[in-house]
mmCIF file of C-alpha atoms and ligand atoms in Angstrom:
data_model
loop_
_atom_site.group_PDB
_atom_site.id
_atom_site.type_symbol
_atom_site.label_atom_id
_atom_site.label_comp_id
_atom_site.label_asym_id
_atom_site.label_seq_id
_atom_site.Cartn_x
_atom_site.Cartn_y
_atom_site.Cartn_z
ATOM 1 C CA MET O 1 0.000 0.000 0.000
ATOM 2 C CA THR O 2 1.273 3.433 -0.956
ATOM 3 C CA GLU O 3 0.540 5.989 1.707
ATOM 4 C CA THR O 4 -0.375 9.571 0.869
ATOM 5 C CA VAL O 5 0.644 12.390 3.218
ATOM 6 C CA GLY O 6 -2.682 14.130 2.607
ATOM 7 C CA LEU O 7 -4.478 16.372 0.162
ATOM 8 C CA HIS O 8 -2.636 18.051 -2.702
ATOM 9 C CA HIS O 9 -5.457 20.346 -3.839
ATOM 10 C CA VAL O 10 -9.222 20.780 -3.784
ATOM 11 C CA THR O 11 -11.002 21.820 -6.995
ATOM 12 C CA ALA O 12 -14.482 23.325 -6.976
ATOM 13 C CA ILE O 13 -16.876 24.959 -9.417
ATOM 14 C CA CYS O 14 -17.721 28.623 -9.013
ATOM 15 C CA GLY O 15 -19.943 31.058 -10.875
ATOM 16 C CA ASP O 16 -18.392 34.469 -11.455
ATOM 17 C CA ALA O 17 -14.579 34.182 -11.585
ATOM 18 C CA GLN O 18 -13.772 37.668 -10.263
ATOM 19 C CA ARG O 19 -16.190 37.394 -7.342
ATOM 20 C CA ASN O 20 -14.516 34.093 -6.435
ATOM 21 C CA ILE O 21 -10.991 35.588 -6.605
ATOM 22 C CA ASP O 22 -12.094 38.560 -4.508
ATOM 23 C CA PHE O 23 -13.394 36.188 -1.838
ATOM 24 C CA TYR O 24 -10.545 33.670 -1.646
ATOM 25 C CA CYS O 25 -7.651 36.069 -2.325
ATOM 26 C CA GLY O 26 -9.050 39.438 -1.225
ATOM 27 C CA LEU O 27 -10.909 38.278 1.890
ATOM 28 C CA LEU O 28 -9.292 34.934 2.875
ATOM 29 C CA GLY O 29 -5.885 36.273 1.866
ATOM 30 C CA LEU O 30 -4.735 33.369 -0.300
ATOM 31 C CA ARG O 31 -2.206 34.114 -3.006
ATOM 32 C CA PHE O 32 -3.536 34.194 -6.568
ATOM 33 C CA ALA O 33 -0.910 31.818 -7.920
ATOM 34 C CA LYS O 34 -1.920 30.750 -11.418
ATOM 35 C CA LYS O 35 -4.229 31.950 -14.149
ATOM 36 C CA THR O 36 -4.692 29.272 -16.776
ATOM 37 C CA VAL O 37 -7.521 27.363 -18.463
ATOM 38 C CA ASN O 38 -9.142 24.029 -17.814
ATOM 39 C CA PHE O 39 -6.947 21.825 -20.019
ATOM 40 C CA ASP O 40 -9.954 19.589 -20.831
ATOM 41 C CA ASP O 41 -12.270 22.549 -21.505
ATOM 42 C CA PRO O 42 -10.008 25.436 -22.583
ATOM 43 C CA GLU O 43 -12.831 27.941 -23.108
ATOM 44 C CA THR O 44 -12.998 28.257 -19.298
ATOM 45 C CA TYR O 45 -10.484 29.429 -16.721
ATOM 46 C CA HIS O 46 -8.751 27.328 -14.121
ATOM 47 C CA THR O 47 -7.618 29.509 -11.207
ATOM 48 C CA TYR O 48 -5.269 28.423 -8.398
ATOM 49 C CA TYR O 49 -4.910 30.010 -4.959
ATOM 50 C CA GLY O 50 -2.747 29.002 -2.018
ATOM 51 C CA ASP O 51 0.289 29.999 -0.012
ATOM 52 C CA GLY O 52 3.229 31.815 -1.589
ATOM 53 C CA LEU O 53 3.845 28.874 -3.920
ATOM 54 C CA ALA O 54 0.333 27.370 -3.912
ATOM 55 C CA ALA O 55 2.284 24.439 -2.511
ATOM 56 C CA PRO O 56 0.716 20.972 -2.219
ATOM 57 C CA GLY O 57 -1.649 20.956 0.742
ATOM 58 C CA THR O 58 -2.534 24.650 0.283
ATOM 59 C CA ALA O 59 -3.867 24.785 -3.295
ATOM 60 C CA MET O 60 -7.552 25.679 -3.704
ATOM 61 C CA THR O 61 -8.515 25.692 -7.365
ATOM 62 C CA PHE O 62 -11.654 26.643 -9.277
ATOM 63 C CA PHE O 63 -13.350 26.092 -12.586
ATOM 64 C CA PRO O 64 -15.508 29.191 -13.111
ATOM 65 C CA TRP O 65 -18.535 27.834 -14.978
ATOM 66 C CA PRO O 66 -21.141 30.620 -14.638
ATOM 67 C CA GLU O 67 -23.536 28.915 -17.074
ATOM 68 C CA GLU O 68 -23.469 25.583 -15.206
ATOM 69 C CA ARG O 69 -26.467 24.590 -13.074
ATOM 70 C CA ARG O 70 -26.237 25.074 -9.318
ATOM 71 C CA GLY O 71 -24.677 22.271 -7.314
ATOM 72 C CA ARG O 72 -26.064 20.828 -4.126
ATOM 73 C CA GLU O 73 -23.957 19.634 -1.224
ATOM 74 C CA GLY O 74 -25.204 16.255 -0.059
ATOM 75 C CA ALA O 75 -24.579 12.522 0.034
ATOM 76 C CA GLY O 76 -21.966 11.350 -2.434
ATOM 77 C CA LEU O 77 -19.968 14.585 -2.445
ATOM 78 C CA VAL O 78 -17.505 16.676 -0.499
ATOM 79 C CA VAL O 79 -19.679 18.851 1.750
ATOM 80 C CA GLY O 80 -17.026 20.950 3.467
ATOM 81 C CA THR O 81 -13.552 22.308 2.754
ATOM 82 C CA SER O 82 -11.562 23.241 5.846
ATOM 83 C CA PHE O 83 -8.560 25.518 6.055
ATOM 84 C CA ALA O 84 -6.227 25.386 9.054
ATOM 85 C CA ALA O 85 -5.304 28.454 11.107
ATOM 86 C CA PRO O 86 -3.545 28.920 14.436
ATOM 87 C CA ALA O 87 -6.181 28.484 17.162
ATOM 88 C CA ALA O 88 -5.485 32.047 18.393
ATOM 89 C CA ALA O 89 -6.443 33.469 14.977
ATOM 90 C CA LEU O 90 -10.117 32.444 15.011
ATOM 91 C CA GLY O 91 -11.240 35.700 16.644
ATOM 92 C CA TYR O 92 -9.490 37.627 13.897
ATOM 93 C CA TRP O 93 -11.174 35.495 11.232
ATOM 94 C CA THR O 94 -14.638 35.843 12.759
ATOM 95 C CA ASP O 95 -14.257 39.646 12.792
ATOM 96 C CA ARG O 96 -12.774 39.807 9.307
ATOM 97 C CA LEU O 97 -15.528 37.681 7.761
ATOM 98 C CA GLU O 98 -18.353 39.426 9.597
ATOM 99 C CA ARG O 99 -17.035 42.875 8.658
ATOM 100 C CA ALA O 100 -17.170 41.735 5.030
ATOM 101 C CA GLY O 101 -20.835 40.726 5.472
ATOM 102 C CA THR O 102 -20.203 36.961 5.601
ATOM 103 C CA LYS O 103 -22.434 35.147 8.065
ATOM 104 C CA VAL O 104 -20.314 33.046 10.391
ATOM 105 C CA GLU O 105 -21.172 30.120 12.640
ATOM 106 C CA ARG O 106 -18.763 29.166 15.425
ATOM 107 C CA LEU O 107 -18.732 25.614 16.662
ATOM 108 C CA VAL O 108 -16.501 23.142 18.474
ATOM 109 C CA ARG O 109 -15.651 19.822 16.859
ATOM 110 C CA PHE O 110 -13.320 17.202 18.315
ATOM 111 C CA GLY O 111 -12.347 19.851 20.889
ATOM 112 C CA GLU O 112 -11.253 22.413 18.273
ATOM 113 C CA GLU O 113 -12.896 25.716 17.441
ATOM 114 C CA VAL O 114 -14.281 25.996 13.933
ATOM 115 C CA VAL O 115 -15.497 29.056 12.038
ATOM 116 C CA ALA O 116 -17.989 27.889 9.398
ATOM 117 C CA PHE O 117 -19.317 30.028 6.554
ATOM 118 C CA LYS O 118 -20.348 29.956 2.892
ATOM 119 C CA ASP O 119 -18.450 31.335 -0.056
ATOM 120 C CA PRO O 120 -20.264 33.600 -2.591
ATOM 121 C CA ASP O 121 -21.556 30.509 -4.458
ATOM 122 C CA ASP O 122 -22.925 29.028 -1.237
ATOM 123 C CA MET O 123 -20.166 26.435 -0.882
ATOM 124 C CA SER O 124 -19.373 25.351 2.692
ATOM 125 C CA VAL O 125 -15.972 26.507 3.910
ATOM 126 C CA GLU O 126 -14.454 26.335 7.380
ATOM 127 C CA ILE O 127 -11.439 27.639 9.227
ATOM 128 C CA VAL O 128 -10.309 25.215 11.923
ATOM 129 C CA GLY O 129 -8.196 26.432 14.823
ATOM 130 C CA ARG O 130 -5.451 23.855 15.163
ATOM 131 C CA ALA O 131 -2.895 23.486 17.941
ATOM 132 C CA SER O 132 -0.097 22.822 15.478
ATOM 133 C CA VAL O 133 -0.122 24.341 12.006
ATOM 134 C CA ALA O 134 2.147 23.998 9.009
ATOM 135 C CA GLN O 135 4.733 26.543 7.951
ATOM 136 C CA VAL O 136 3.554 28.076 4.713
ATOM 137 C CA HIS O 137 5.544 29.941 2.067
ATOM 138 C CA PRO O 138 5.096 33.657 2.765
ATOM 139 C CA TRP O 139 4.580 36.264 0.063
ATOM 140 C CA ALA O 140 4.311 40.020 -0.154
ATOM 141 C CA ASN O 141 0.929 41.737 -0.656
ATOM 142 C CA SER O 142 -1.210 39.444 1.465
ATOM 143 C CA PRO O 143 -3.995 41.497 3.056
ATOM 144 C CA VAL O 144 -3.859 39.195 6.135
ATOM 145 C CA PRO O 145 -1.146 39.624 8.809
ATOM 146 C CA ALA O 146 1.338 36.743 8.819
ATOM 147 C CA GLN O 147 0.375 35.356 12.226
ATOM 148 C CA GLU O 148 -3.281 34.987 11.181
ATOM 149 C CA HIS O 149 -2.585 33.491 7.768
ATOM 150 C CA LEU O 150 -4.416 30.384 6.679
ATOM 151 C CA ARG O 151 -1.940 27.493 6.865
ATOM 152 C CA GLY O 152 -3.147 25.333 4.044
ATOM 153 C CA PHE O 153 -6.003 22.875 4.290
ATOM 154 C CA SER O 154 -7.008 21.110 7.436
ATOM 155 C CA GLY O 155 -9.008 18.647 5.339
ATOM 156 C CA VAL O 156 -12.356 17.961 3.736
ATOM 157 C CA THR O 157 -15.644 16.388 4.827
ATOM 158 C CA ILE O 158 -17.254 13.773 2.585
ATOM 159 C CA ALA O 159 -20.906 12.797 3.098
ATOM 160 C CA HIS O 160 -22.225 9.333 2.335
ATOM 161 C CA ARG O 161 -25.347 7.437 3.338
ATOM 162 C CA ASP O 162 -23.107 4.429 3.933
ATOM 163 C CA THR O 163 -19.535 5.351 4.792
ATOM 164 C CA ALA O 164 -18.134 1.833 5.232
ATOM 165 C CA ALA O 165 -16.617 1.297 1.791
ATOM 166 C CA THR O 166 -15.008 4.739 1.692
ATOM 167 C CA ALA O 167 -13.636 4.287 5.219
ATOM 168 C CA ARG O 168 -12.065 0.972 4.230
ATOM 169 C CA PHE O 169 -10.648 2.514 1.075
ATOM 170 C CA LEU O 170 -9.027 5.455 2.924
ATOM 171 C CA VAL O 171 -7.323 3.069 5.333
ATOM 172 C CA GLU O 172 -6.405 0.211 3.032
ATOM 173 C CA ALA O 173 -5.562 2.043 -0.197
ATOM 174 C CA LEU O 174 -4.278 5.438 0.967
ATOM 175 C CA GLY O 175 -2.889 4.813 4.448
ATOM 176 C CA TYR O 176 -5.275 6.964 6.503
ATOM 177 C CA ARG O 177 -5.826 6.085 10.183
ATOM 178 C CA ARG O 178 -9.234 6.243 11.829
ATOM 179 C CA VAL O 179 -8.672 8.636 14.756
ATOM 180 C CA GLY O 180 -12.082 9.407 16.227
ATOM 181 C CA GLU O 181 -15.820 9.596 16.004
ATOM 182 C CA GLU O 182 -18.204 12.382 17.039
ATOM 183 C CA GLY O 183 -21.897 11.964 16.267
ATOM 184 C CA ASP O 184 -22.272 11.045 12.599
ATOM 185 C CA ARG O 185 -18.698 12.143 11.822
ATOM 186 C CA THR O 186 -15.688 9.803 11.689
ATOM 187 C CA ARG O 187 -12.242 11.339 11.374
ATOM 188 C CA PHE O 188 -9.302 9.928 9.426
ATOM 189 C CA GLU O 189 -5.778 11.343 9.406
ATOM 190 C CA THR O 190 -2.519 10.726 7.638
ATOM 191 C CA GLY O 191 0.801 12.513 7.179
ATOM 192 C CA ASP O 192 2.502 14.859 9.595
ATOM 193 C CA GLY O 193 -0.456 15.904 11.721
ATOM 194 C CA CYS O 194 -0.893 19.476 10.543
ATOM 195 C CA LEU O 195 -1.141 20.018 6.774
ATOM 196 C CA ALA O 196 -4.155 18.829 4.740
ATOM 197 C CA ASP O 197 -4.022 15.606 6.727
ATOM 198 C CA ARG O 198 -7.699 14.983 7.504
ATOM 199 C CA ILE O 199 -10.741 13.448 5.888
ATOM 200 C CA ASP O 200 -13.990 13.442 7.842
ATOM 201 C CA LEU O 201 -16.688 11.012 6.746
ATOM 202 C CA LEU O 202 -20.173 12.212 7.579
ATOM 203 C CA ARG O 203 -22.973 9.662 7.671
ATOM 204 C CA THR O 204 -26.128 11.241 6.305
ATOM 205 C CA ASP O 205 -29.564 9.994 7.121
ATOM 206 C CA ASP O 206 -31.641 8.616 4.256
ATOM 207 C CA ASP O 207 -34.673 10.490 5.539
ATOM 208 C CA ASP O 208 -32.863 13.848 5.681
ATOM 209 C CA ASP O 209 -32.288 14.287 1.998
ATOM 210 C CA ASP O 210 -32.917 11.505 -0.439
ATOM 211 C CA ARG O 211 -31.908 13.696 -3.372
ATOM 212 C CA GLY O 212 -28.217 13.466 -2.497
ATOM 213 C CA GLY O 213 -25.496 15.820 -3.667
ATOM 214 C CA ARG O 214 -25.136 17.212 -7.160
ATOM 215 C CA ILE O 215 -22.003 18.606 -8.741
ATOM 216 C CA GLY O 216 -22.437 22.143 -10.072
ATOM 217 C CA VAL O 217 -21.743 25.758 -9.151
ATOM 218 C CA GLY O 218 -20.881 25.934 -5.460
ATOM 219 C CA ALA O 219 -19.785 22.314 -5.104
ATOM 220 C CA VAL O 220 -16.420 20.603 -4.918
ATOM 221 C CA HIS O 221 -15.604 18.942 -8.238
ATOM 222 C CA HIS O 222 -12.794 16.682 -7.002
ATOM 223 C CA ILE O 223 -10.083 16.287 -4.386
ATOM 224 C CA ALA O 224 -6.479 15.368 -5.081
ATOM 225 C CA PHE O 225 -4.168 13.360 -2.850
ATOM 226 C CA ARG O 226 -0.417 13.983 -2.747
ATOM 227 C CA ALA O 227 2.289 11.847 -4.290
ATOM 228 C CA PRO O 228 5.894 13.065 -4.207
ATOM 229 C CA ASP O 229 6.737 12.034 -7.782
ATOM 230 C CA ARG O 230 5.735 10.054 -10.861
ATOM 231 C CA ASP O 231 7.114 6.746 -9.551
ATOM 232 C CA THR O 232 4.752 7.027 -6.605
ATOM 233 C CA LEU O 233 1.863 7.688 -9.013
ATOM 234 C CA TYR O 234 2.584 4.353 -10.701
ATOM 235 C CA ALA O 235 2.559 2.694 -7.278
ATOM 236 C CA HIS O 236 -0.840 4.281 -6.552
ATOM 237 C CA ALA O 237 -2.109 3.081 -9.940
ATOM 238 C CA ALA O 238 -1.140 -0.493 -9.007
ATOM 239 C CA ASP O 239 -2.797 -0.149 -5.586
ATOM 240 C CA LEU O 240 -6.011 1.103 -7.175
ATOM 241 C CA ARG O 241 -6.051 -1.876 -9.560
ATOM 242 C CA ARG O 242 -5.675 -4.211 -6.560
ATOM 243 C CA HIS O 243 -8.712 -2.511 -4.992
ATOM 244 C CA ARG O 244 -10.580 -2.952 -8.308
ATOM 245 C CA ILE O 245 -10.837 0.791 -8.830
ATOM 246 C CA GLU O 246 -10.483 1.999 -12.376
ATOM 247 C CA ALA O 247 -8.056 4.895 -12.785
ATOM 248 C CA THR O 248 -7.162 6.983 -15.823
ATOM 249 C CA PRO O 249 -3.706 6.832 -17.358
ATOM 250 C CA ILE O 250 -1.226 9.328 -15.914
ATOM 251 C CA VAL O 251 -1.706 12.759 -17.484
ATOM 252 C CA ASP O 252 0.569 15.790 -17.608
ATOM 253 C CA ARG O 253 -1.154 18.749 -15.927
ATOM 254 C CA ALA O 254 1.861 21.051 -16.503
ATOM 255 C CA TYR O 255 2.273 21.815 -12.785
ATOM 256 C CA PHE O 256 1.910 18.178 -11.669
ATOM 257 C CA HIS O 257 1.257 14.734 -13.090
ATOM 258 C CA SER O 258 -2.040 13.142 -12.178
ATOM 259 C CA LEU O 259 -4.298 10.155 -12.359
ATOM 260 C CA TYR O 260 -8.031 10.238 -11.672
ATOM 261 C CA PHE O 261 -10.500 7.779 -10.186
ATOM 262 C CA SER O 262 -13.724 7.632 -8.182
ATOM 263 C CA GLU O 263 -13.543 6.335 -4.631
ATOM 264 C CA PRO O 264 -16.023 3.558 -3.698
ATOM 265 C CA GLY O 265 -18.646 6.122 -2.602
ATOM 266 C CA GLY O 266 -18.380 7.989 -5.910
ATOM 267 C CA VAL O 267 -16.413 11.126 -4.968
ATOM 268 C CA ARG O 268 -14.114 12.104 -7.822
ATOM 269 C CA CYS O 269 -10.500 11.853 -6.758
ATOM 270 C CA GLU O 270 -7.058 12.462 -8.181
ATOM 271 C CA VAL O 271 -3.516 11.682 -7.120
ATOM 272 C CA ALA O 272 -1.161 14.529 -8.083
ATOM 273 C CA THR O 273 2.602 14.873 -7.815
ATOM 274 C CA ASP O 274 4.339 17.552 -5.739
ATOM 275 C CA VAL O 275 6.571 18.346 -8.716
ATOM 276 C CA PRO O 276 7.179 20.424 -10.760
ATOM 277 C CA GLY O 277 4.838 22.950 -9.087
ATOM 278 C CA PHE O 278 3.682 26.406 -10.105
ATOM 279 C CA THR O 279 7.112 28.012 -10.527
ATOM 280 C CA ARG O 280 7.573 25.816 -13.585
ATOM 281 C CA ASP O 281 6.581 28.634 -15.955
ATOM 282 C CA GLU O 282 6.636 31.798 -13.791
ATOM 283 C CA PRO O 283 9.165 32.949 -11.169
ATOM 284 C CA GLU O 284 7.872 32.876 -7.597
ATOM 285 C CA GLU O 285 7.597 36.668 -7.311
ATOM 286 C CA PHE O 286 5.374 36.899 -10.424
ATOM 287 C CA LEU O 287 3.096 33.900 -9.808
ATOM 288 C CA GLY O 288 -0.417 34.472 -11.104
ATOM 289 C CA GLN O 289 0.424 37.648 -13.007
ATOM 290 C CA SER O 290 0.335 36.323 -16.578
ATOM 291 C CA PHE O 291 -2.090 34.134 -18.454
ATOM 292 C CA LYS O 292 -0.402 30.747 -18.737
ATOM 293 C CA LEU O 293 -1.200 28.016 -21.253
ATOM 294 C CA PRO O 294 0.324 24.599 -21.814
ATOM 295 C CA VAL O 295 2.255 24.278 -25.090
ATOM 296 C CA PHE O 296 -0.573 22.386 -26.822
ATOM 297 C CA LEU O 297 -2.989 25.273 -26.192
ATOM 298 C CA GLU O 298 -0.647 28.134 -27.176
ATOM 299 C CA PRO O 299 -2.096 28.237 -30.733
ATOM 300 C CA TRP O 300 -5.436 29.286 -29.163
ATOM 301 C CA ARG O 301 -3.991 32.034 -26.934
ATOM 302 C CA GLY O 302 -5.285 34.942 -29.036
ATOM 303 C CA ARG O 303 -8.796 33.550 -29.198
ATOM 304 C CA LEU O 304 -8.882 32.682 -25.468
ATOM 305 C CA GLU O 305 -7.593 36.123 -24.478
ATOM 306 C CA ARG O 306 -10.391 37.694 -26.523
ATOM 307 C CA THR O 307 -13.220 35.478 -25.273
ATOM 308 C CA LEU O 308 -12.440 34.861 -21.578
ATOM 309 C CA PRO O 309 -13.647 37.649 -19.250
ATOM 310 C CA PRO O 310 -10.821 39.790 -17.812
ATOM 311 C CA ILE O 311 -9.957 38.907 -14.205
ATOM 312 C CA HIS O 312 -7.483 40.517 -11.820
ATOM 313 C CA ASP O 313 -5.724 39.765 -8.559
ATOM 314 C CA PRO O 314 -7.080 42.121 -5.863
ATOM 315 C CA ASN O 315 -3.757 41.898 -3.970
ATOM 316 C CA ALA O 316 -1.487 42.714 -6.921
HETATM 317 ZN ZN1 ZN V 401 -7.228 18.367 -9.789
#
């Protein structure tokens, strides 16, 4: 079994691209780290936010699909994306969000304080106050003071009516450990204990919502687990075959290599390499400032620059 150290990135669908950037970069203070297109659907953007390098474990990415139908968080999908922050920063975050008109709910889960809110497309986001947080790569121009910075993901919550198969898969195929249970929520952890190391499985009641989740605007599209390099991706591919899970061939995503699969409960997943990362085609100090395309899409640059709506980094 090839263990992952946690999440590499989370990719979700948003409506208006600029409104999304203003929220995640302007308000949450993430760095706008890459402006490119969806390689499988080049008429739409793919935006990446994170720490100073949008390093693995910090990278939140979006497909802005304003024409797409609305999504619905529910069984069969990721229903919460959690960022980590130092526990002492949660007061700052509550104030900052409320001043911006974002309704905030404060709760305690597994003994930790959590600030829960919705992004502009109604997607569930949380900031979890953690006792130990990861070092992140700093960068100039963040609107958030360094000590309050988000420190990458804490993890995600996946909802299923029956969580057993997914739980087994996390443990047996990816190396997660079951670490606790609180109500309908079971927690799994892997890695170093602070960066993007958690998956919570939430058991949903059949009677609550028999419509289940639906991918669309305001829903997570897929989650990616970390692999250090391509050799490890091949090892994951072999593991997935042993668990009778069909995965795609390994594809070159310019900033990482990836394979894709659905976990036993149906959530779309990816394994992505830590290398080469986002400085592959832009120096660290200029990340996110130019429109980047992979070589095979360069012939369409002129057309894409004319048709895609202009977007800008509020922190530039
Ligand atoms: Zn991805």
